[in-house]
């Protein structure tokens, strides 16, 4: 029987509703399943770790990366993809490859923000941090 850990946060250490649905399904299929917060993760030699509701990773991004890197090849979510997707620079890569994304520019300071606004035109803008969750900050 494989031991699976669903990663969450200290804030939601029992998991979110969809985490519980996944846990139930995995149990039904014969897996041993735990839900653990990534911030205080104690690796007990589980066979597999699945990133689920780790919503606060943006507050401690470097610690989060260390945590998931320490799981080596037992992380279900491909580590290079997690790193790529956790930084909004991926949107620039997609934009540069002509994918349909909202026009965007990287602004590193107030002057480059002013230049980006001038270059993009219009009167409504979305400003996001490179590492951040849409519902936070």
C-alpha positions as a LaTeX table, in Angstrom:
\begin{tabular}{lrrr}
\hline
Residue & $x$ (\AA) & $y$ (\AA) & $z$ (\AA) \\
\hline
Unk1 & 0.00 & 0.00 & 0.00 \\
Unk2 & 1.40 & 3.39 & $-0.99$ \\
Unk3 & 1.53 & 6.19 & 1.56 \\
Unk4 & 0.42 & 9.51 & 0.09 \\
Unk5 & 0.60 & 12.96 & 1.71 \\
Unk6 & $-1.51$ & 15.85 & 0.46 \\
Unk7 & 0.32 & 19.11 & 1.20 \\
Unk8 & $-1.63$ & 22.00 & 2.67 \\
Unk9 & $-0.83$ & 24.82 & 5.13 \\
Unk10 & $-0.87$ & 25.26 & 8.89 \\
Unk11 & $-3.93$ & 27.47 & 8.33 \\
Unk12 & $-5.86$ & 24.64 & 6.69 \\
Unk13 & $-4.12$ & 21.62 & 8.20 \\
Unk14 & $-7.20$ & 19.43 & 7.79 \\
Unk15 & $-7.43$ & 20.30 & 4.10 \\
Unk16 & $-9.95$ & 22.07 & 1.94 \\
Unk17 & $-13.15$ & 20.46 & 0.66 \\
Unk18 & $-11.53$ & 19.33 & $-2.60$ \\
Unk19 & $-8.53$ & 17.93 & $-0.66$ \\
Unk20 & $-10.95$ & 15.82 & 1.35 \\
Unk21 & $-12.63$ & 14.56 & $-1.82$ \\
Unk22 & $-9.24$ & 13.52 & $-3.21$ \\
Unk23 & $-8.33$ & 11.87 & 0.09 \\
Unk24 & $-11.59$ & 9.94 & 0.08 \\
Unk25 & $-11.02$ & 8.72 & $-3.48$ \\
Unk26 & $-7.43$ & 7.70 & $-2.80$ \\
Unk27 & $-8.52$ & 5.80 & 0.32 \\
Unk28 & $-11.21$ & 4.06 & $-1.73$ \\
Unk29 & $-8.48$ & 2.95 & $-4.14$ \\
Unk30 & $-6.41$ & 1.47 & $-1.33$ \\
Unk31 & $-3.87$ & 4.23 & $-0.59$ \\
Unk32 & $-2.92$ & 5.32 & 2.91 \\
Unk33 & $-3.48$ & 9.10 & 2.90 \\
Unk34 & $-2.49$ & 11.94 & 5.22 \\
Unk35 & $-2.93$ & 15.69 & 4.95 \\
Unk36 & 0.05 & 17.67 & 6.26 \\
Unk37 & 1.02 & 21.35 & 6.28 \\
Unk38 & 4.13 & 22.06 & 4.24 \\
Unk39 & 5.51 & 24.60 & 6.78 \\
Unk40 & 5.96 & 21.97 & 9.51 \\
Unk41 & 6.30 & 18.93 & 7.28 \\
Unk42 & 7.84 & 15.90 & 8.88 \\
Unk43 & 8.88 & 13.51 & 6.15 \\
Unk44 & 8.02 & 10.04 & 7.37 \\
Unk45 & 9.21 & 8.34 & 4.22 \\
Unk46 & 5.93 & 8.65 & 2.35 \\
Unk47 & 5.89 & 7.29 & $-1.16$ \\
Unk48 & 4.24 & 10.31 & $-2.72$ \\
Unk49 & 3.56 & 13.97 & $-1.93$ \\
Unk50 & 0.92 & 15.97 & $-3.81$ \\
Unk51 & 0.79 & 19.78 & $-3.65$ \\
Unk52 & $-2.78$ & 20.75 & $-2.88$ \\
Unk53 & $-3.84$ & 23.80 & $-0.84$ \\
Unk54 & $-0.46$ & 25.37 & $-0.07$ \\
Unk55 & $-1.97$ & 28.83 & $-0.48$ \\
Unk56 & 0.52 & 30.71 & 1.69 \\
Unk57 & 3.62 & 29.58 & $-0.21$ \\
Unk58 & 3.91 & 33.10 & $-1.56$ \\
Unk59 & 4.58 & 34.45 & 1.93 \\
Unk60 & 7.57 & 32.14 & 2.40 \\
Unk61 & 8.50 & 31.29 & $-1.16$ \\
Unk62 & 12.14 & 30.27 & $-0.52$ \\
Unk63 & 11.10 & 28.04 & 2.40 \\
Unk64 & 8.40 & 26.47 & 0.24 \\
Unk65 & 10.87 & 25.71 & $-2.54$ \\
Unk66 & 13.29 & 24.15 & $-0.03$ \\
Unk67 & 10.50 & 22.01 & 1.35 \\
Unk68 & 9.35 & 20.63 & $-1.98$ \\
Unk69 & 12.92 & 20.21 & $-3.26$ \\
Unk70 & 13.66 & 18.08 & $-0.20$ \\
Unk71 & 11.00 & 15.62 & $-1.31$ \\
Unk72 & 13.25 & 14.61 & $-4.17$ \\
Unk73 & 11.55 & 12.33 & $-6.68$ \\
Unk74 & 8.49 & 11.66 & $-4.48$ \\
Unk75 & 6.73 & 14.88 & $-5.49$ \\
Unk76 & 3.78 & 14.19 & $-7.82$ \\
Unk77 & 3.82 & 17.72 & $-9.21$ \\
Unk78 & 6.92 & 18.05 & $-11.45$ \\
Unk79 & 9.34 & 20.35 & $-9.58$ \\
Unk80 & 10.47 & 22.32 & $-12.67$ \\
Unk81 & 6.82 & 22.99 & $-13.55$ \\
Unk82 & 5.98 & 24.07 & $-9.98$ \\
Unk83 & 8.91 & 26.52 & $-10.00$ \\
Unk84 & 8.01 & 27.83 & $-13.46$ \\
Unk85 & 4.33 & 28.26 & $-12.64$ \\
Unk86 & 4.87 & 29.88 & $-9.22$ \\
Unk87 & 6.52 & 32.95 & $-10.75$ \\
Unk88 & 4.45 & 35.18 & $-13.04$ \\
Unk89 & 7.41 & 35.47 & $-15.42$ \\
Unk90 & 5.90 & 32.45 & $-17.15$ \\
Unk91 & 3.24 & 34.82 & $-18.52$ \\
Unk92 & 5.97 & 36.83 & $-20.25$ \\
Unk93 & 7.35 & 33.64 & $-21.79$ \\
Unk94 & 3.90 & 32.72 & $-23.07$ \\
Unk95 & 3.33 & 36.26 & $-24.38$ \\
Unk96 & 6.71 & 36.23 & $-26.15$ \\
Unk97 & 5.73 & 32.94 & $-27.83$ \\
Unk98 & 2.51 & 34.52 & $-29.15$ \\
Unk99 & 0.11 & 32.73 & $-26.83$ \\
Unk100 & $-3.15$ & 34.55 & $-26.15$ \\
Unk101 & $-2.48$ & 36.34 & $-22.86$ \\
Unk102 & $-3.36$ & 39.81 & $-21.71$ \\
Unk103 & $-0.68$ & 42.29 & $-22.90$ \\
Unk104 & 1.90 & 42.68 & $-20.20$ \\
Unk105 & 5.26 & 44.04 & $-19.21$ \\
Unk106 & 7.61 & 43.49 & $-16.31$ \\
Unk107 & 8.04 & 46.54 & $-14.09$ \\
Unk108 & 10.88 & 46.50 & $-11.56$ \\
Unk109 & 10.37 & 49.97 & $-10.07$ \\
Unk110 & 8.07 & 53.00 & $-10.29$ \\
Unk111 & 9.82 & 54.38 & $-13.38$ \\
Unk112 & 9.54 & 51.12 & $-15.31$ \\
Unk113 & 5.89 & 50.90 & $-14.18$ \\
Unk114 & 5.24 & 54.35 & $-15.64$ \\
Unk115 & 6.95 & 53.31 & $-18.88$ \\
Unk116 & 4.92 & 50.09 & $-19.04$ \\
Unk117 & 1.68 & 52.05 & $-18.61$ \\
Unk118 & 2.71 & 54.41 & $-21.41$ \\
Unk119 & 3.74 & 51.52 & $-23.69$ \\
Unk120 & 0.60 & 49.48 & $-23.09$ \\
Unk121 & $-1.82$ & 52.40 & $-23.37$ \\
Unk122 & $-5.35$ & 52.35 & $-22.04$ \\
Unk123 & $-6.66$ & 53.45 & $-18.68$ \\
Unk124 & $-7.09$ & 50.20 & $-16.71$ \\
Unk125 & $-4.22$ & 48.01 & $-15.53$ \\
Unk126 & $-3.61$ & 45.01 & $-13.34$ \\
Unk127 & $-0.42$ & 45.10 & $-11.28$ \\
Unk128 & 0.72 & 41.80 & $-9.77$ \\
Unk129 & 3.78 & 40.68 & $-7.87$ \\
Unk130 & 5.96 & 38.09 & $-9.62$ \\
Unk131 & 5.29 & 35.63 & $-6.83$ \\
Unk132 & 1.83 & 35.99 & $-5.41$ \\
Unk133 & $-1.57$ & 34.38 & $-5.27$ \\
Unk134 & $-4.46$ & 36.05 & $-7.06$ \\
Unk135 & $-6.55$ & 36.24 & $-3.93$ \\
Unk136 & $-3.83$ & 37.69 & $-1.72$ \\
Unk137 & $-2.29$ & 41.17 & $-1.72$ \\
\hline
\end{tabular}
